[in-house]
Structures are given as C-alpha cells and as structure tokens.
Coordinates of C-alpha atoms and ligand atoms in Angstrom, one line a residue:
X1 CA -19.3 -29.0 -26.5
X2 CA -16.7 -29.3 -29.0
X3 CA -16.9 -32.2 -32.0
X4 CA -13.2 -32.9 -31.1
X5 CA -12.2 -36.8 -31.2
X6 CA -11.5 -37.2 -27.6
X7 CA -9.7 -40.7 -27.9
X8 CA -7.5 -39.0 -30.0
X9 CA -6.5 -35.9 -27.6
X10 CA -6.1 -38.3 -25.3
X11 CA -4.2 -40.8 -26.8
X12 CA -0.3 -38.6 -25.8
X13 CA -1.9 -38.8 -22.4
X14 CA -2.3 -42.1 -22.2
X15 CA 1.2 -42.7 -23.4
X16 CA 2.6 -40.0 -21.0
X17 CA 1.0 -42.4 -17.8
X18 CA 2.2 -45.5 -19.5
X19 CA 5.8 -44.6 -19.7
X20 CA 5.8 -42.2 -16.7
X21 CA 4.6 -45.1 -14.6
X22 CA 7.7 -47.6 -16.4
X23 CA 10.3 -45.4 -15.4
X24 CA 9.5 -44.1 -11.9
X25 CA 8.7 -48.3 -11.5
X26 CA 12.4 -48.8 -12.6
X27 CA 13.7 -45.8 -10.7
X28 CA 12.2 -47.9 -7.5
X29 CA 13.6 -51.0 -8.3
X30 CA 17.2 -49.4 -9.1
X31 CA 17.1 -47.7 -5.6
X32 CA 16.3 -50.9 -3.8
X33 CA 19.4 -52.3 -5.4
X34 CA 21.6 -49.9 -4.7
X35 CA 20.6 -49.0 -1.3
X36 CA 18.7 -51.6 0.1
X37 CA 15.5 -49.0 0.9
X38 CA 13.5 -47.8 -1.6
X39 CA 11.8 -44.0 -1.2
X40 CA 9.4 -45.6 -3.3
X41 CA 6.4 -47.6 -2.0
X42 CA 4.3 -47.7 -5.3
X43 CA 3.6 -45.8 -8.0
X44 CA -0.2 -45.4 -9.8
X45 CA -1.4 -43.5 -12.9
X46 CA -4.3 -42.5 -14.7
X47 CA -5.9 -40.4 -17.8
X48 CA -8.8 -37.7 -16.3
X49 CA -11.5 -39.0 -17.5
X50 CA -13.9 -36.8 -20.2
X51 CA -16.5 -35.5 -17.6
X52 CA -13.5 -34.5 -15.2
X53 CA -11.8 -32.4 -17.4
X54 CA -14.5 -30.8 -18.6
X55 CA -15.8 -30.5 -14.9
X56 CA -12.3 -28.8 -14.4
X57 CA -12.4 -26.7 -17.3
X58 CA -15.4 -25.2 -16.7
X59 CA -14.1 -24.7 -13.3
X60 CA -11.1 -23.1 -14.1
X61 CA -12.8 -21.1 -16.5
X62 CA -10.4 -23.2 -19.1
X63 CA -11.5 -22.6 -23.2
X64 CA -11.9 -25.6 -25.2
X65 CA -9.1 -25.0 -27.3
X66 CA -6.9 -24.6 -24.6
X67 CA -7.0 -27.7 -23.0
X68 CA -3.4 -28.9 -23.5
X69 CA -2.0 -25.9 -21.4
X70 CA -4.8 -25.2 -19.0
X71 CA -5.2 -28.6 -17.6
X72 CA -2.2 -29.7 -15.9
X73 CA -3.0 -33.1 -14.3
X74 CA -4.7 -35.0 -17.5
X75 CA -2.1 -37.4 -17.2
X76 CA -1.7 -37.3 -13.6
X77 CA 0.9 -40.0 -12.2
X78 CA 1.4 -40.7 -8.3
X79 CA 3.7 -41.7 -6.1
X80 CA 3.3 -43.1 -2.3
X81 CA 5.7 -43.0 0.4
X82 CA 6.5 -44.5 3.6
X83 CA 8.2 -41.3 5.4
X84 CA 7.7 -37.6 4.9
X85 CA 11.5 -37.7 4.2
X86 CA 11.7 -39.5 1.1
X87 CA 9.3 -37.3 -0.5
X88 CA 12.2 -34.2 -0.6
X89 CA 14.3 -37.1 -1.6
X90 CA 12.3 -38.2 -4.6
X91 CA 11.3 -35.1 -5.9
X92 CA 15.1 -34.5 -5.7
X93 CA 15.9 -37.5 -7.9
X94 CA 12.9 -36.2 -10.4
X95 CA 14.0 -32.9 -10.5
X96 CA 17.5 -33.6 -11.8
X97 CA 16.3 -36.2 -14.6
X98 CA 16.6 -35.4 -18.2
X99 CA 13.7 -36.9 -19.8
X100 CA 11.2 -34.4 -18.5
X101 CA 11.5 -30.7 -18.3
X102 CA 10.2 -29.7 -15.0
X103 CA 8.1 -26.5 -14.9
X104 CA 7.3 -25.9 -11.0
X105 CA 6.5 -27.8 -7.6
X106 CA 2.7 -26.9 -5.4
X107 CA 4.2 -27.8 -1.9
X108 CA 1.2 -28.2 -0.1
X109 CA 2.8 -30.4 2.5
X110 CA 4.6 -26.9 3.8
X111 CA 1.7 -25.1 3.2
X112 CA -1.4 -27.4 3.5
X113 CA -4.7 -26.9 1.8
X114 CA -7.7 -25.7 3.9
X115 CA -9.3 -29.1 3.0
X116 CA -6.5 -30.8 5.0
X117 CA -4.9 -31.7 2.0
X118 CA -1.4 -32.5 1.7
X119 CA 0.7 -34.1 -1.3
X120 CA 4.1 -32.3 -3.2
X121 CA 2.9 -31.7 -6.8
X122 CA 5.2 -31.5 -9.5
X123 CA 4.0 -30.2 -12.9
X124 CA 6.3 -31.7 -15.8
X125 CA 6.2 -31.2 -19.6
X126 CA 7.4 -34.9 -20.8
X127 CA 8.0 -35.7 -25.1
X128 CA 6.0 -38.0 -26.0
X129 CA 7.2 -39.7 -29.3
X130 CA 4.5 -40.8 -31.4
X131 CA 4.1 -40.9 -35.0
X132 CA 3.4 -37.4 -36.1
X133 CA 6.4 -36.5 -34.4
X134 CA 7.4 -35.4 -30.8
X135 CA 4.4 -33.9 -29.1
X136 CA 4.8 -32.4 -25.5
X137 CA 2.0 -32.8 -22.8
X138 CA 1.7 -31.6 -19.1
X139 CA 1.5 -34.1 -16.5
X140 CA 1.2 -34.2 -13.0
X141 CA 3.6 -36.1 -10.5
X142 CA 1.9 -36.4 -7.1
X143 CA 4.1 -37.8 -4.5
X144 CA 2.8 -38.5 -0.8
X145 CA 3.1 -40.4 2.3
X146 CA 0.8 -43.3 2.8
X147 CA -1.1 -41.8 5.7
X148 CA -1.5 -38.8 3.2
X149 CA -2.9 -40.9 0.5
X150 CA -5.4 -42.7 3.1
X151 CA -6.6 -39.5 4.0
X152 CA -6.6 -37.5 0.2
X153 CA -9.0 -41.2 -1.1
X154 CA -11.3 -41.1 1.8
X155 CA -11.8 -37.3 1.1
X156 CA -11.9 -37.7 -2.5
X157 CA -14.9 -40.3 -2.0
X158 CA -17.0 -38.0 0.1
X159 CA -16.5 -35.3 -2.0
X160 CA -17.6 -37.2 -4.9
X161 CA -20.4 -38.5 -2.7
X162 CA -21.8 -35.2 -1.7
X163 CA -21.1 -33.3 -5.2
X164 CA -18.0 -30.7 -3.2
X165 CA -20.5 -29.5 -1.0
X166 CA -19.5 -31.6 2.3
X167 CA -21.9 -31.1 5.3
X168 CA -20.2 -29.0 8.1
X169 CA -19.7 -32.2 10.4
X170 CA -18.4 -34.2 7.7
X171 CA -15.7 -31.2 7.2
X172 CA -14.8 -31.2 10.7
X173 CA -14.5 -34.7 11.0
X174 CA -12.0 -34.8 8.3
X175 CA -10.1 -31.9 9.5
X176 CA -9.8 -33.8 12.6
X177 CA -8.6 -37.1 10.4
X178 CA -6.0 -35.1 8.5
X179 CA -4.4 -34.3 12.0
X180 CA -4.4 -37.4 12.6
X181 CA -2.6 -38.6 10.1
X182 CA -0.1 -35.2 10.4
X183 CA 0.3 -37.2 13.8
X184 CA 1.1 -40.3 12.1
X185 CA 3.0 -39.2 9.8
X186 CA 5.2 -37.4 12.6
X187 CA 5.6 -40.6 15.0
X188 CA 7.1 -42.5 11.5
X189 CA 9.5 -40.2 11.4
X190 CA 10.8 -40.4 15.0
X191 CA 10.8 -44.3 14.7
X192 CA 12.8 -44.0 11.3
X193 CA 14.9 -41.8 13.4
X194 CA 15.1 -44.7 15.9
X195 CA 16.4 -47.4 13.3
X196 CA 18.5 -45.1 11.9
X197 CA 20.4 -44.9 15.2
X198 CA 20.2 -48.2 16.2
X199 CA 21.8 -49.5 12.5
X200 CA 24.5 -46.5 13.5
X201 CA 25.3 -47.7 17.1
X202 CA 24.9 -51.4 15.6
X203 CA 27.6 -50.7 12.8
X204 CA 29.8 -48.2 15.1
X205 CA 29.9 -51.7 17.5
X206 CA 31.0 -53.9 14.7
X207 CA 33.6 -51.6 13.7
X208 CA 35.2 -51.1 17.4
X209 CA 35.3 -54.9 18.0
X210 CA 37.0 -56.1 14.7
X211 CA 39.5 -53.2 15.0
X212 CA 40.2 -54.3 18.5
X213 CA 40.5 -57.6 17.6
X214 CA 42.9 -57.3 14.8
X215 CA 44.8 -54.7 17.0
X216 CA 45.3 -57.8 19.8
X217 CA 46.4 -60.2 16.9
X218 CA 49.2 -57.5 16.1
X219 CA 50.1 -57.2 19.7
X220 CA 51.1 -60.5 19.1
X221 CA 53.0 -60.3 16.1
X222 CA 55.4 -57.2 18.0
X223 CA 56.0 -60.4 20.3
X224 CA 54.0 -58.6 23.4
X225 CA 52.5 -62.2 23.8
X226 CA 51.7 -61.5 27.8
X227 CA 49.6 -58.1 27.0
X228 CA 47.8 -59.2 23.9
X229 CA 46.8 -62.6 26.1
X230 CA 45.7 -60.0 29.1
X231 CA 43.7 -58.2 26.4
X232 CA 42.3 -60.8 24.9
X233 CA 41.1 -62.0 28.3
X234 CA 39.4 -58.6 29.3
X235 CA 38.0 -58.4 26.1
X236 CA 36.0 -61.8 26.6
X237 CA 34.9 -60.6 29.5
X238 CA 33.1 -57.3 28.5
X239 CA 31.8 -59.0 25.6
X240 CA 30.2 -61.4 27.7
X241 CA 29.1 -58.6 30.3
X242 CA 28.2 -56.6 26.9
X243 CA 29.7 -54.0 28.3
X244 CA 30.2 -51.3 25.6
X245 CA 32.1 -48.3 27.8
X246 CA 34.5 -51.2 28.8
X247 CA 35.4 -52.3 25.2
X248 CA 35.7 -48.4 24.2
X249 CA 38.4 -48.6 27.5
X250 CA 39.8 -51.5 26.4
X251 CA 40.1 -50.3 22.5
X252 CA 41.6 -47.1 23.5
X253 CA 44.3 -49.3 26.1
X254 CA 45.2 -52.0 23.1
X255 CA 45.6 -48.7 20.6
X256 CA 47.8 -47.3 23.1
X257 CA 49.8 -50.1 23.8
X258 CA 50.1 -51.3 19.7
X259 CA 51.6 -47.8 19.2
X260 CA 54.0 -48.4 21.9
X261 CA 55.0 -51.6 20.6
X262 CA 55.5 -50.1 16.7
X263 CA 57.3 -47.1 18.5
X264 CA 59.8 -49.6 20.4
X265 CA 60.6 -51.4 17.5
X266 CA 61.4 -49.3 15.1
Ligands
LIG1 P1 3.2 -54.6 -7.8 O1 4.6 -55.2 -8.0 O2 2.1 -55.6 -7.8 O3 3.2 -53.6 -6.7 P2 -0.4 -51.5 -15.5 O4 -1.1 -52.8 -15.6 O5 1.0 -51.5 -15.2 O6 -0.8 -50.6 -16.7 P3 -0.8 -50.9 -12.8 O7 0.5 -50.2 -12.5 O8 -0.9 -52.3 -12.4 O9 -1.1 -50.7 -14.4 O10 -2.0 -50.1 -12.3 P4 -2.1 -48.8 -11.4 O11 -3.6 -48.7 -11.0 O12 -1.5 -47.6 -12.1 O13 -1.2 -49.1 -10.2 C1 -1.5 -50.1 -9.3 C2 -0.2 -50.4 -8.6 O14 -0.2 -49.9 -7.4 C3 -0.1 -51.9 -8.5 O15 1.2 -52.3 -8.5 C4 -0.6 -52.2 -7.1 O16 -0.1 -53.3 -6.6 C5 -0.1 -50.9 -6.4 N1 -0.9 -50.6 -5.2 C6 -2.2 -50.0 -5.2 N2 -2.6 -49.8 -4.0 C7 -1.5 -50.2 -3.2 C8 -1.3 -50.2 -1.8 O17 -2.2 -49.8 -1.0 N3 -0.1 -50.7 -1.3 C9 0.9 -51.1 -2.2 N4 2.1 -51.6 -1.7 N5 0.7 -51.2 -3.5 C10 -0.5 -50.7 -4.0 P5 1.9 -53.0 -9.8 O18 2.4 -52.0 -10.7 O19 1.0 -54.0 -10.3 O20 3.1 -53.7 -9.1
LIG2 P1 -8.8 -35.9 -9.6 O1 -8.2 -36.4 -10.8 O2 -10.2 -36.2 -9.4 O3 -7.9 -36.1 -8.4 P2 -7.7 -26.7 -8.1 O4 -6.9 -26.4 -6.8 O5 -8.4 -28.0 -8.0 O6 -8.6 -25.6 -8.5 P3 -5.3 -27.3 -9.6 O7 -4.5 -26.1 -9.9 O8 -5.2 -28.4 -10.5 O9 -6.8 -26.8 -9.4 O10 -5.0 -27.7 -8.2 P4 -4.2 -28.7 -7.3 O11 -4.6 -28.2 -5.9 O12 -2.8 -28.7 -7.6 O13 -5.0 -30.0 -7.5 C1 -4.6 -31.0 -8.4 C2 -5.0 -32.4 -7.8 O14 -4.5 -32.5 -6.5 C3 -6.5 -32.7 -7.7 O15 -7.0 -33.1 -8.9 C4 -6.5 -33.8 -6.7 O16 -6.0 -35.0 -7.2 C5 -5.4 -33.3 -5.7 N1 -6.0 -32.4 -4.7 C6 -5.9 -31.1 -4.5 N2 -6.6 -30.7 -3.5 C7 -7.2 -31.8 -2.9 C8 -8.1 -32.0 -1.8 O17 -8.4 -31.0 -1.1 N3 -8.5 -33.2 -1.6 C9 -8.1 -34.3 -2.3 N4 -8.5 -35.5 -2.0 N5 -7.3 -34.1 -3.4 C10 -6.9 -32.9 -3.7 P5 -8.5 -33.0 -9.3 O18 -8.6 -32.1 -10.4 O19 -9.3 -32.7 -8.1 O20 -8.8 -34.3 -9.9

C-alpha cells in the first residue's frame, strides 16, 4: 500500500458530502414551499471508507495514483423518493444546476442490474473550495424510491454478510424481493395517479360552482330577478342531491341565459 496520508485525500471528500448534503437538504425544503410536495423524502451521505476503496480499486483494477478519477462514488450522496416519478423529476432539477458539472447518468431503473438492483446514478464533478485553492472531486448522486432503497440495504447486508458470494437460494430469494418491490413501486404510482385525479375533479368542482354562483348573482344585476331566483333554487337542489351532471346542466343553462341577458341589454 501506498504511505499516502489518507485523512488528507479524504478531507475534499468529506467536504463534497457535507455541502452536497446542505444544498439538496435546502433544495427539499424550497420545493415543499413552493409546491406543497416535495420529490424529496431524505437525503444521506457518506465518505467510502479506506478498506472499501481499496476493496474497489483492486476490483476495478484502479492504480494507486489514480484514485481521484477511477473511483467515482468516494463521496457518494443519496437521495430517497416516494414515487418512481419524482426521480426523472429530481435528476431534472440536478441536471440544470450550476454548481456542479454533470458528467453522465447509470439508469439502472430502465435497465436493472442482474442483482435486482435499481437506483438512477448521477456522476458529478463538484469544486470544492478549500484553502490550497479550488480542488474538483467526483461524487456520486444516488437517487431511488423507498421500496428501492429497502431492497438495495437488505442486499447490501447479505452481501457484506456472505463476502459477494450469496448462496443460490439467498439469490433467488432476493430476486423475488426486488419484484416485489418493482410491484410496489408500480401500485404507488397508480394511487399517485388516483390523488392526482381526485385533487383535479375536486378543483374542476370548485371552479364550476363559484362560476355558477357569481353567474346567478349577475343574473340579478341584468334585473332577470325571476330566472336567477329559479336557478338559484335548482342549484340548491343538486347540491344537495350532489349531483355533478345536473350542476354542469345547470352551469351551461345560467351561461346561456347571462349571455342573453348582456346581449338584450346592450
Ligand atoms: P431530519 O429532518 O431529521 O429528517 P449531519 O448530522 O447533517 O452531518 P445527517 O444528515 O443527520 O448528518 O446524517 P445522514 O446519515 O447523512 O442522514 C441521515 C438523515 O436521513 C437524517 O435526516 C435522518 O432522519 C434521515 N433518514 C434516515 N433514514 C430515514 C428513513 O427511513 N426515513 C426518513 N424519512 N428519514 C430517514 P436529518 O438530516 O437529520 O434531517
Ligand atoms: P458502497 O459504498 O458499499 O455502496 P461496479 O458496478 O460496482 O463494478 P461502479 O462503476 O461504481 O462499479 O458501479 P455502479 O454499479 O454504478 O455502483 C456504484 C454503487 O451503486 C455501489 O457502490 C452501490 O452503492 C450501488 N450498487 C450498484 N449495484 C448494486 C447492487 O447490486 N446492490 C446494491 N445493494 N447496491 C448496488 P459500492 O462500490 O458497492 O459501494
């Protein structure tokens, strides 16, 4: 091994994660503000340790001295999800920031790992400031759904458990598990669907009954006092009956009639 001064190479790393992990945090918080949902659940980071990289290096058939470029993930920062959807979102948003050049994307949620494995991996080169000057390192942004997470930690576990070499059962097992959370992953998406809809139709409902009403109160104002009164009364009625093809009737009818009305009178 090399007599280099590890907490030294390290030390850009380290501040990579820490500021990596600040801004993604306030990226979150900014999108719940501004959009009362954030694509964000929570975001983690960490510095490989020692005996991983050199694990990985020897691996990847990595030299010593190239480190910096043939490790990608020794500042490795992730990012969990509720929905498969605000993955393309966020790596959207990260793609188009300025404070980190972005060097390519692994999509192995298109193209899934044998393992089972899926994630969107997003290999930045970030500036870290520190006081020899600017100093640019490679980091890795993971981002992933929650059932994909569940699944990657469990995996990760074993693997570390057996050394990599899983016994054939525990493979199948997992393969099975990672369909399973596919499945999951899947259903979330229908039932985001779902609320999606239901906040439409909810909104869409909102906006036919206060046009409809403020159409009636104008009816009044063009002195059609008997009609508005009539309309007013069926209105009541469906509302009670929540009858939503009725008041779509009835809106059409008062529209009708109010352009009459305007028509007549001037
Ligand atoms: P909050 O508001 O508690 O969620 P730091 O002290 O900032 O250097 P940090 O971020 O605390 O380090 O440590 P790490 O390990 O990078 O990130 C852990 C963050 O992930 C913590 O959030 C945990 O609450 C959050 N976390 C971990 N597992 C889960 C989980 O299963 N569900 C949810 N919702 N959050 C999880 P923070 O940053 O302390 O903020
Ligand atoms: P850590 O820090 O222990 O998570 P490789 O494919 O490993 O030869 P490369 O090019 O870095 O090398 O690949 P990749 O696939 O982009 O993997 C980078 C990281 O993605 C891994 O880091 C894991 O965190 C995660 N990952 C990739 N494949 C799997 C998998 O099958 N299961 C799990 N649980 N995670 C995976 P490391 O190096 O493993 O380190």
């Amino acid at each position: 091994m090399d007599g280099r001064d590890w907490s030294k190479f390290l030390l850009p790393y380290e501040q990579a994660v820490e500021e990596l992990k600040i801004k993604l945090k306030l990226l979150r918080s900014e999108l719940k503000m501004r959009e009362e949902y954030s694509p964000m659940e929570f975001v983690t980071g960490r510095v490989k340790r020692i005996s991983s990289i050199l694990d990985k290096a020897k691996r990847l058939n990595v030299p010593m001295d190239q480190l910096e470029t043939g490790i990608e993930d020794i500042a490795g920062i992730r990012i969990m999800c509720q929905f498969v959807e605000d993955i393309e979102r966020l790596a959207g948003l990260i793609k188009q920031r300025h404070d980190m050049k972005i060097l390519y994307a692994k999509d192995y949620i298109t193209n899934k790992k044998e393992s089972g494995y899926r994630s969107y991996h997003i290999i930045v080169e970030y500036p870290v400031q520190t006081s020899l000057g600017m100093k640019p390192v490679l980091a890795e942004i993971q981002i992933r759904t929650l059932a994909m997470n569940f699944w990657a930690t469990i995996e990760h576990s074993l693997n570390y458990k057996y050394r990599g070499d899983l016994p054939e059962d525990v493979k199948e097992r997992l393969s099975k598990a990672a369909e399973a959370a596919y499945l999951l992953d899947t259903e979330m998406s229908s039932i985001r669907e779902d609320i999606t809809e239901s906040q439409k139709l909810f909104e869409d409902r909102s906006n036919l009954v206060s046009t409809m009403l403020n159409e009636i109160q104008e009816l009044y104002f063009y002195r059609r006092v008997r009609e508005a009164a009539h309309f007013q009364f069926c209105f009541n009625e469906l509302w009670e009956k929540e009858d939503i093809t009725g008041l779509k009737q009835l809106a059409e009818a008062v529209q009708t009639s109010l352009s009459k009305a305007k028509r007549e009178q001037g």
